[in-house]
PDB file of N, CA and C in Angstrom:
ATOM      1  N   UNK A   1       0.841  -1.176   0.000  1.00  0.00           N
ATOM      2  CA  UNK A   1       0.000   0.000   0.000  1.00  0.00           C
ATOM      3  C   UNK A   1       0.884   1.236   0.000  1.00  0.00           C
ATOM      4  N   UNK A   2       0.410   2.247  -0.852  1.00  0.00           N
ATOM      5  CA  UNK A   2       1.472   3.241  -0.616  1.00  0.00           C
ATOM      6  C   UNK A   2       1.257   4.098   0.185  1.00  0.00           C
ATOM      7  N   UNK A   3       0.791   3.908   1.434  1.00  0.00           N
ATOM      8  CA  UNK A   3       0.837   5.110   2.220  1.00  0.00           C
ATOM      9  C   UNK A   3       1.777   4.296   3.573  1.00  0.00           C
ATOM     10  N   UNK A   4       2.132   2.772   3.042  1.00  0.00           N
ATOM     11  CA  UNK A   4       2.526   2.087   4.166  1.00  0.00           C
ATOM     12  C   UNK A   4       4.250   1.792   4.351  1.00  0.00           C
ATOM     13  N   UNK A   5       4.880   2.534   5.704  1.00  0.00           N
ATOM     14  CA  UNK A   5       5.954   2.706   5.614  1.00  0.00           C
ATOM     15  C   UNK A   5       6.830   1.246   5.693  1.00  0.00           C
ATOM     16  N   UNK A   6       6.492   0.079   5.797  1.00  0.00           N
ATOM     17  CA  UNK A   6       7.076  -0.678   5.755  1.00  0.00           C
ATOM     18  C   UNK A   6       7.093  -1.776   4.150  1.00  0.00           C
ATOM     19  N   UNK A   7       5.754  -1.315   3.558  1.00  0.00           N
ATOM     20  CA  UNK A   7       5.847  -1.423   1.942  1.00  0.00           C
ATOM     21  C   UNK A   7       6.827  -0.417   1.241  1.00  0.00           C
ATOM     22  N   UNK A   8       7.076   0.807   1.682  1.00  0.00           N
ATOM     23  CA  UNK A   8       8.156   1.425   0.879  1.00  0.00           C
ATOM     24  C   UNK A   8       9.875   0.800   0.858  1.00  0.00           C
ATOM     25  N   UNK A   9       9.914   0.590   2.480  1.00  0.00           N
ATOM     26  CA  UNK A   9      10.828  -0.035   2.919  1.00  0.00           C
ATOM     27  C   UNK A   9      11.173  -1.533   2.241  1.00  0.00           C
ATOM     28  N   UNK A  10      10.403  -2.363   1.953  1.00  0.00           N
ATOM     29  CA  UNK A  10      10.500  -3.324   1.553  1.00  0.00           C
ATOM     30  C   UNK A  10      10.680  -3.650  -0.056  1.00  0.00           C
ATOM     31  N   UNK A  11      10.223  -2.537  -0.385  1.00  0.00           N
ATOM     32  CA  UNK A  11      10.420  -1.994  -2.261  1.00  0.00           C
ATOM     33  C   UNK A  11      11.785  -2.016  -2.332  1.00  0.00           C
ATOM     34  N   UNK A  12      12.230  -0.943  -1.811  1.00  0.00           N
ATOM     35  CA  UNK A  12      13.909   0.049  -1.882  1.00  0.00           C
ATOM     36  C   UNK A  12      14.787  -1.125  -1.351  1.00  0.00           C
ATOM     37  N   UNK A  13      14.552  -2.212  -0.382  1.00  0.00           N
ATOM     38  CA  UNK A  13      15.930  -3.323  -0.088  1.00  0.00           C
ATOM     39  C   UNK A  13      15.288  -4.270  -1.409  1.00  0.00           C
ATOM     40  N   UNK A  14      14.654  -4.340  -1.458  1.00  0.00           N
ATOM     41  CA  UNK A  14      14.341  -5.357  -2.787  1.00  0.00           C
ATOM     42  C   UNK A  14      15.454  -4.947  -3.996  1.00  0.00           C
ATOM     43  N   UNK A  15      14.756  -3.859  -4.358  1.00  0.00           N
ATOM     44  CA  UNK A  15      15.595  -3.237  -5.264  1.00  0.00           C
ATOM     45  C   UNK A  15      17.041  -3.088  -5.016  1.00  0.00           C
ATOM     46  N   UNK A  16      17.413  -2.399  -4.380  1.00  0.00           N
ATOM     47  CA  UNK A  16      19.213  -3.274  -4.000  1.00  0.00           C
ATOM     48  C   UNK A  16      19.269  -4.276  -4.149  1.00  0.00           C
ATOM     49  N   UNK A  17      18.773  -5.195  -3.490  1.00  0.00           N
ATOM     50  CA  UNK A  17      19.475  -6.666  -3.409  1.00  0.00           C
ATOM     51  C   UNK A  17      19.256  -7.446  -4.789  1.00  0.00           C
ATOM     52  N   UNK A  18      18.359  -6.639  -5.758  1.00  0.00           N
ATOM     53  CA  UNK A  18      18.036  -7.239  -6.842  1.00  0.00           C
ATOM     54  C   UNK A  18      19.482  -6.931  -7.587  1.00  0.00           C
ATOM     55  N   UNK A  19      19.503  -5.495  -7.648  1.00  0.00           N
ATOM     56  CA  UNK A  19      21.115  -4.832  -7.937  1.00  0.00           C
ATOM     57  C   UNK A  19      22.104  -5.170  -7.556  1.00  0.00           C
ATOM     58  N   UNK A  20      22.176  -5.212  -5.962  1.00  0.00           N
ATOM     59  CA  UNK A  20      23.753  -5.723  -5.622  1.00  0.00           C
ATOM     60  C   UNK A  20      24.087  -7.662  -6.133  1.00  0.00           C
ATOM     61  N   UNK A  21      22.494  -8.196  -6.088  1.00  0.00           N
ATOM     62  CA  UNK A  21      22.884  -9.491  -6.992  1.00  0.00           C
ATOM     63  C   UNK A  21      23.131  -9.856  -8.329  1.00  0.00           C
ATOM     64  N   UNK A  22      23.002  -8.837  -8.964  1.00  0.00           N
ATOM     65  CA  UNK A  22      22.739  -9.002 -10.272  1.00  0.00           C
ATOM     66  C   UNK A  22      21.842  -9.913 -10.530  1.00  0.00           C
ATOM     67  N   UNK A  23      20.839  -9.752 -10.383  1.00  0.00           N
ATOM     68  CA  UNK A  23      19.367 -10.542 -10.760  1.00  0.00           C
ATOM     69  C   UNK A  23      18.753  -9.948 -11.568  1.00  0.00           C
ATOM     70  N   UNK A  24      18.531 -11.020 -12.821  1.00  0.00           N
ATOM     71  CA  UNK A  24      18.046 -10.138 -14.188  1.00  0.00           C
ATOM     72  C   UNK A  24      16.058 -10.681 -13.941  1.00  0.00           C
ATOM     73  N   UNK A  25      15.916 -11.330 -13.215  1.00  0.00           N
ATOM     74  CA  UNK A  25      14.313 -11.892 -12.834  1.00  0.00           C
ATOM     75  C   UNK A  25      13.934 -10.473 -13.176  1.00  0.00           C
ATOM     76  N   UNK A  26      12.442 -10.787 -13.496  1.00  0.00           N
ATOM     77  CA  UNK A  26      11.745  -9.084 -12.885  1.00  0.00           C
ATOM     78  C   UNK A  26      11.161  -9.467 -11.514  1.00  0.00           C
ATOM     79  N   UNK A  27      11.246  -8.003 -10.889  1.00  0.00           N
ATOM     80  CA  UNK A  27      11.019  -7.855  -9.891  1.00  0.00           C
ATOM     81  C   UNK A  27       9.508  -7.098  -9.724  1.00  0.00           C
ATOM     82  N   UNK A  28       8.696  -7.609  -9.935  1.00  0.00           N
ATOM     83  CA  UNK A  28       7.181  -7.458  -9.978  1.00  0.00           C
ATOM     84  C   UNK A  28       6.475  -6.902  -8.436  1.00  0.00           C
ATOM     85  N   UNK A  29       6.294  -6.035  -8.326  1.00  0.00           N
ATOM     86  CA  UNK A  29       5.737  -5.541  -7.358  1.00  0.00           C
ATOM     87  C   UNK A  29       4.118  -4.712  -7.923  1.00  0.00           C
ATOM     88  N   UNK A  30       3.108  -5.810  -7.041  1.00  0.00           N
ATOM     89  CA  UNK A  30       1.530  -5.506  -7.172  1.00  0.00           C
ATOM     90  C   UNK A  30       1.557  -4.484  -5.894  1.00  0.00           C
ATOM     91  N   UNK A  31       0.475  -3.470  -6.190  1.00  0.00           N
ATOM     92  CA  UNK A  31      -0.127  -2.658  -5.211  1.00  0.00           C
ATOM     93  C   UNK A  31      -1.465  -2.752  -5.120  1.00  0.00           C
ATOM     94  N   UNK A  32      -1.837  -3.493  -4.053  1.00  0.00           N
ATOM     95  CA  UNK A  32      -3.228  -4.140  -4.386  1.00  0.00           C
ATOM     96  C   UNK A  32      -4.715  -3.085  -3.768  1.00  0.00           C
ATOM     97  N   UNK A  33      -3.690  -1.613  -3.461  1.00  0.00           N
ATOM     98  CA  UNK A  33      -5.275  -1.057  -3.144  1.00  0.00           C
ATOM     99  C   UNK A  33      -5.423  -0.381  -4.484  1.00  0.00           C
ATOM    100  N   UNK A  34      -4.400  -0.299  -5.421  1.00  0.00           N
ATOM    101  CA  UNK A  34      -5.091  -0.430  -7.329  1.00  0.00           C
ATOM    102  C   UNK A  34      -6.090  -0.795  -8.120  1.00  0.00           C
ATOM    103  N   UNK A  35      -6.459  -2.217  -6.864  1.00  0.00           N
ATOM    104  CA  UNK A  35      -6.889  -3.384  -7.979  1.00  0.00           C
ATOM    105  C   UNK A  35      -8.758  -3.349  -6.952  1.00  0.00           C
ATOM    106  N   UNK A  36      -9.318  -3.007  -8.028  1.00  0.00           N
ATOM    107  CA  UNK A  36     -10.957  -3.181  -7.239  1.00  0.00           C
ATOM    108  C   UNK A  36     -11.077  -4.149  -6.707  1.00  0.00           C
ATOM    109  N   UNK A  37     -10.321  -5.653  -6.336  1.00  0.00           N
ATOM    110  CA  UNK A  37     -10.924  -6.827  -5.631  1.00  0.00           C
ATOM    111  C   UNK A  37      -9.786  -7.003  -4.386  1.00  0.00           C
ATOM    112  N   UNK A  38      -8.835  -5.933  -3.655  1.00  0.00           N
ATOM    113  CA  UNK A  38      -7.908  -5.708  -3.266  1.00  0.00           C
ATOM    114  C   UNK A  38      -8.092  -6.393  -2.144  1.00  0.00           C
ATOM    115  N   UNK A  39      -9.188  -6.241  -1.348  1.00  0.00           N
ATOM    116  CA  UNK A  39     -10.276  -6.918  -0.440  1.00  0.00           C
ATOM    117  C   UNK A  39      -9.657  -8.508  -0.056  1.00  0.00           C
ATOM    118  N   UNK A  40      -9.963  -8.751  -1.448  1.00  0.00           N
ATOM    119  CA  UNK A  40     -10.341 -10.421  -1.993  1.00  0.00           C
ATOM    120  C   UNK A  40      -8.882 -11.059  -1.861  1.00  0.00           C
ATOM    121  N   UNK A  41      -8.368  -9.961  -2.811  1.00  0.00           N
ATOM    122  CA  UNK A  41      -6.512 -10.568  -2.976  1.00  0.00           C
ATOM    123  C   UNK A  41      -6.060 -10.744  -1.379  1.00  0.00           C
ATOM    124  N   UNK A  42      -6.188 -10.040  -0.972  1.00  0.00           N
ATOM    125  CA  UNK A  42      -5.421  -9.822   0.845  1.00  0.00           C
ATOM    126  C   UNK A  42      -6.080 -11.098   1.631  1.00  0.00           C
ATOM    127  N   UNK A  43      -7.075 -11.026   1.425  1.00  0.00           N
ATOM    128  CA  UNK A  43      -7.685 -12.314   2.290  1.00  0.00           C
ATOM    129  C   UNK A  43      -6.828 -13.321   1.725  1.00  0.00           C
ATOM    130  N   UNK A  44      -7.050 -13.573   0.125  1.00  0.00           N
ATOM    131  CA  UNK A  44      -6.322 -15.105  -0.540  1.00  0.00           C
ATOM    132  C   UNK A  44      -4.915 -15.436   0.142  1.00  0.00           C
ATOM    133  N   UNK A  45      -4.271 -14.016   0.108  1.00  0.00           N
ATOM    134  CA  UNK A  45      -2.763 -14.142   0.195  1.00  0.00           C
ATOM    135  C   UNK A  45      -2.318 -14.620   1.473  1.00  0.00           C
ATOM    136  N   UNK A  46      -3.779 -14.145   2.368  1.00  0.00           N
ATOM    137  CA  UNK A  46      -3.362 -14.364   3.944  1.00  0.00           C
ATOM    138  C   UNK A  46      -3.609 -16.007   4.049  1.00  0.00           C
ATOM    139  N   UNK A  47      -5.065 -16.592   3.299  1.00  0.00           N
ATOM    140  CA  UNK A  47      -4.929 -17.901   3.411  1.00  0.00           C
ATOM    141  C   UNK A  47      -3.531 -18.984   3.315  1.00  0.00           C
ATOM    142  N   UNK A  48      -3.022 -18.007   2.130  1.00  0.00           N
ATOM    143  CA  UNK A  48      -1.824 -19.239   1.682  1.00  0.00           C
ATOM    144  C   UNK A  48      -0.410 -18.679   2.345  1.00  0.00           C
ATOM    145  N   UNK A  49      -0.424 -17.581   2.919  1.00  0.00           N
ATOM    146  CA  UNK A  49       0.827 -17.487   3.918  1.00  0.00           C
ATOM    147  C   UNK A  49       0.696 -17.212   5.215  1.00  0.00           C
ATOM    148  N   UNK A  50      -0.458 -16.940   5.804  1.00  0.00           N
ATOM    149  CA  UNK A  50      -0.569 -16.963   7.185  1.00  0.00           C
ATOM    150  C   UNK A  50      -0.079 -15.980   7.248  1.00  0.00           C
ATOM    151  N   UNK A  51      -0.331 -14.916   6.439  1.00  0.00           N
ATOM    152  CA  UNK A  51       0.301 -13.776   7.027  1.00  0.00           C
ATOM    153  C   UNK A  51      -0.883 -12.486   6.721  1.00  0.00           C
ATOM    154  N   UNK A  52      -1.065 -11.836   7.389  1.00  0.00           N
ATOM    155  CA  UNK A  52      -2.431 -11.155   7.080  1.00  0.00           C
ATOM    156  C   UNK A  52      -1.883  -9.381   6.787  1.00  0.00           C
ATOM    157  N   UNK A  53      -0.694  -8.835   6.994  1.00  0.00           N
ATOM    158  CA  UNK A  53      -0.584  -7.650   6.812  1.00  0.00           C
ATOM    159  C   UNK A  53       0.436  -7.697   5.415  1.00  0.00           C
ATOM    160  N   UNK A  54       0.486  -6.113   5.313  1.00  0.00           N
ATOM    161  CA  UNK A  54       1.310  -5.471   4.420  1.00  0.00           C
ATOM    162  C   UNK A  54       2.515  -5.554   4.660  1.00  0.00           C
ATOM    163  N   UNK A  55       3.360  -5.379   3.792  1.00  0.00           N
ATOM    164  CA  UNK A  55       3.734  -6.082   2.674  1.00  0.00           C
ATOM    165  C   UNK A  55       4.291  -7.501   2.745  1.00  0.00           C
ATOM    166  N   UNK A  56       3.538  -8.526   1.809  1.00  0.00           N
ATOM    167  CA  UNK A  56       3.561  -9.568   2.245  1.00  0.00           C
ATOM    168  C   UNK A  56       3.859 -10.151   1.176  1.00  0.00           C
ATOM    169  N   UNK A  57       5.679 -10.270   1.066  1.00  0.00           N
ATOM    170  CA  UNK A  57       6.440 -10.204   0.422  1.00  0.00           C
ATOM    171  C   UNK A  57       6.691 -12.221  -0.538  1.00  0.00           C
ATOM    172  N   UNK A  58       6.414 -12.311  -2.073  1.00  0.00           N
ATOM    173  CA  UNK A  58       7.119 -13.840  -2.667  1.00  0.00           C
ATOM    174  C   UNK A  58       7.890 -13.501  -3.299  1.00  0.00           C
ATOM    175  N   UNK A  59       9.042 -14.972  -2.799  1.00  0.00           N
ATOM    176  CA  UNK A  59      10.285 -15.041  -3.886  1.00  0.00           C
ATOM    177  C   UNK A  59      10.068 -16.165  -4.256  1.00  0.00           C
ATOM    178  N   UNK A  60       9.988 -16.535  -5.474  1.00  0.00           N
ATOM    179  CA  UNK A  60      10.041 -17.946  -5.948  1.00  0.00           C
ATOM    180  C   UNK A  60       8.763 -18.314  -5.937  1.00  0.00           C
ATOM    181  N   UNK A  61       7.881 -18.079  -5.458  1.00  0.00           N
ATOM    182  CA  UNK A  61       6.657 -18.361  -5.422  1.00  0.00           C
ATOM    183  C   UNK A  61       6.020 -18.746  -4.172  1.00  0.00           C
ATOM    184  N   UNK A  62       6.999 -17.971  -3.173  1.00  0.00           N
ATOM    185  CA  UNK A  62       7.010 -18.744  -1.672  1.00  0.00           C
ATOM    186  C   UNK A  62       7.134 -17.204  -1.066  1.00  0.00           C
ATOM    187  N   UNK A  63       6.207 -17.651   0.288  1.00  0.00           N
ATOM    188  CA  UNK A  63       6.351 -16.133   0.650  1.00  0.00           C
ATOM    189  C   UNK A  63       7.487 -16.228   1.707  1.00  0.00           C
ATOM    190  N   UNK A  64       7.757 -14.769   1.787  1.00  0.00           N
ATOM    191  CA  UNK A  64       8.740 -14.949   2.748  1.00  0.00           C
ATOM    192  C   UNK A  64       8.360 -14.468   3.792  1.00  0.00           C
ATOM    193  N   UNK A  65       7.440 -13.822   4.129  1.00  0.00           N
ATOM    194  CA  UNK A  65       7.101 -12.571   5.250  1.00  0.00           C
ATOM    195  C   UNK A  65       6.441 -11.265   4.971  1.00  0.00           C
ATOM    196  N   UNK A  66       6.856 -10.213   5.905  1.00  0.00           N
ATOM    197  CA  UNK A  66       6.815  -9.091   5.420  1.00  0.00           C
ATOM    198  C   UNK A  66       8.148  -8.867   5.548  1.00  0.00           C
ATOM    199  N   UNK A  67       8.225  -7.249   5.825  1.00  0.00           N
ATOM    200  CA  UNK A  67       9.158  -6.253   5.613  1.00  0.00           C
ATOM    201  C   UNK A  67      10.281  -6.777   6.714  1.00  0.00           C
ATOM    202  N   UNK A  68       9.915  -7.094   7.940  1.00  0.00           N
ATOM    203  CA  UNK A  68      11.021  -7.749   8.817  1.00  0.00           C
ATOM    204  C   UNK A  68      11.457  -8.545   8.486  1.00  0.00           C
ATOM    205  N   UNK A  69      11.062  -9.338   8.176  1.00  0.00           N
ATOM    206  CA  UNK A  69      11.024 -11.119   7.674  1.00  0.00           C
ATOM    207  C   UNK A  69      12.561 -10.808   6.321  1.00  0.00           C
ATOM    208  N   UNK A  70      11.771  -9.912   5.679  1.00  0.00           N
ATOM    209  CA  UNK A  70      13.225  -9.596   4.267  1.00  0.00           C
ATOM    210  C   UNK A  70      14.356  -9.092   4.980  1.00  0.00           C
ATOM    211  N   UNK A  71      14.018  -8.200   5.801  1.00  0.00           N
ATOM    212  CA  UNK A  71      15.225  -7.295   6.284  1.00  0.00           C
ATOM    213  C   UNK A  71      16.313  -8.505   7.556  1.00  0.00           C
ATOM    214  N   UNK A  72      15.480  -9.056   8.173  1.00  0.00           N
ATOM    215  CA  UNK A  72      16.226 -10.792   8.526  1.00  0.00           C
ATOM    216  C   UNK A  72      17.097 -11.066   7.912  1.00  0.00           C
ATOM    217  N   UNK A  73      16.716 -11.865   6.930  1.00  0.00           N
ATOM    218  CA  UNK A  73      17.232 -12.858   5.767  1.00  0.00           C
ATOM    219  C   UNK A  73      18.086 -11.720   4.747  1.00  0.00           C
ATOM    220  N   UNK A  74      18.050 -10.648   5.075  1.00  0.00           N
ATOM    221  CA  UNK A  74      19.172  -9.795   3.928  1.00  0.00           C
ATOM    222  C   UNK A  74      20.413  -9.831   5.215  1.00  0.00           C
ATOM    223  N   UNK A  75      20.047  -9.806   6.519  1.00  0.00           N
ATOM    224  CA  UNK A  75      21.584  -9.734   7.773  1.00  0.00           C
ATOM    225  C   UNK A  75      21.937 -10.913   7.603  1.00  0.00           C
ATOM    226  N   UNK A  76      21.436 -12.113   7.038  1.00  0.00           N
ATOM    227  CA  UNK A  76      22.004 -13.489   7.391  1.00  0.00           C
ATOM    228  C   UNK A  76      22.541 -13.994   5.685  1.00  0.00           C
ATOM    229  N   UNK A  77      22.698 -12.626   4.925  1.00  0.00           N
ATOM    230  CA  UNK A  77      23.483 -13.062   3.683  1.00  0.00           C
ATOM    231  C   UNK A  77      22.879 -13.620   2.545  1.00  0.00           C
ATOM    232  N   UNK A  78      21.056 -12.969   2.403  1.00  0.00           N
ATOM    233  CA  UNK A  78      20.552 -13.462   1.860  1.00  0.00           C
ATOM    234  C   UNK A  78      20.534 -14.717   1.083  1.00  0.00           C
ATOM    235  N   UNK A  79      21.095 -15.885   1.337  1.00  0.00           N
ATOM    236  CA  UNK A  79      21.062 -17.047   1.058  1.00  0.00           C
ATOM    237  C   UNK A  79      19.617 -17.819   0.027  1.00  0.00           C
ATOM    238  N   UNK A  80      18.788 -17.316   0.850  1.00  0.00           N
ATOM    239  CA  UNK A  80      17.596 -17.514  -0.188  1.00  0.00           C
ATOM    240  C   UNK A  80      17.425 -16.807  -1.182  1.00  0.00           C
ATOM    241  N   UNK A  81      18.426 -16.170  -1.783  1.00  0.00           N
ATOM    242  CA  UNK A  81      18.765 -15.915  -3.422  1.00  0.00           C
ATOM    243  C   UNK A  81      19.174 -16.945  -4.430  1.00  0.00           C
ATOM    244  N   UNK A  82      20.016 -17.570  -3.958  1.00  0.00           N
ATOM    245  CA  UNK A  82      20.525 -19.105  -4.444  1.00  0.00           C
ATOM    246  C   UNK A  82      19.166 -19.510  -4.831  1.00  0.00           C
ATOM    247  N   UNK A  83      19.626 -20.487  -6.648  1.00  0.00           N
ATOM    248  CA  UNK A  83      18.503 -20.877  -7.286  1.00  0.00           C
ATOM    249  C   UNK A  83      18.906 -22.473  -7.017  1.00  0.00           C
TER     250      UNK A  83
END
């Protein structure tokens, strides 16, 4: 959401770490109060990660968390970059 300071936060280390890895993936970032069923999406997303707030971050097709959860796993050497 963009009024949410830990979705901005979680954009801007993305984006580095996409850079400092050289990761040519795209880096797809949805903003789901865009989308008229935004409602709907947030509930789904919470079903399949147990995670019910913003920003509620997938790599690989796996979620990782939110914004703490990334900022974790970027101090421990982001390892879950490895394909």
């Amino acid at each position: 959401k963009s009024t949410c300071h830990f979705c901005k936060e979680a954009i801007n280390e993305l984006q580095l770490l996409f850079n400092n890895y050289n990761i040519t993936d795209n880096l797809n970032i949805v903003n789901i109060e865009d989308l008229s069923n935004s409602d709907e999406i947030q509930n789904y997303l919470s079903c399949i990660s147990e995670i019910n707030t913003v920003p509620n971050i997938f790599i690989n097709k796996r979620s990782i968390g939110g914004c703490s959860d990334l900022l974790n796993l970027k101090e421990n050497g982001a390892k879950w970059l490895n394909r």
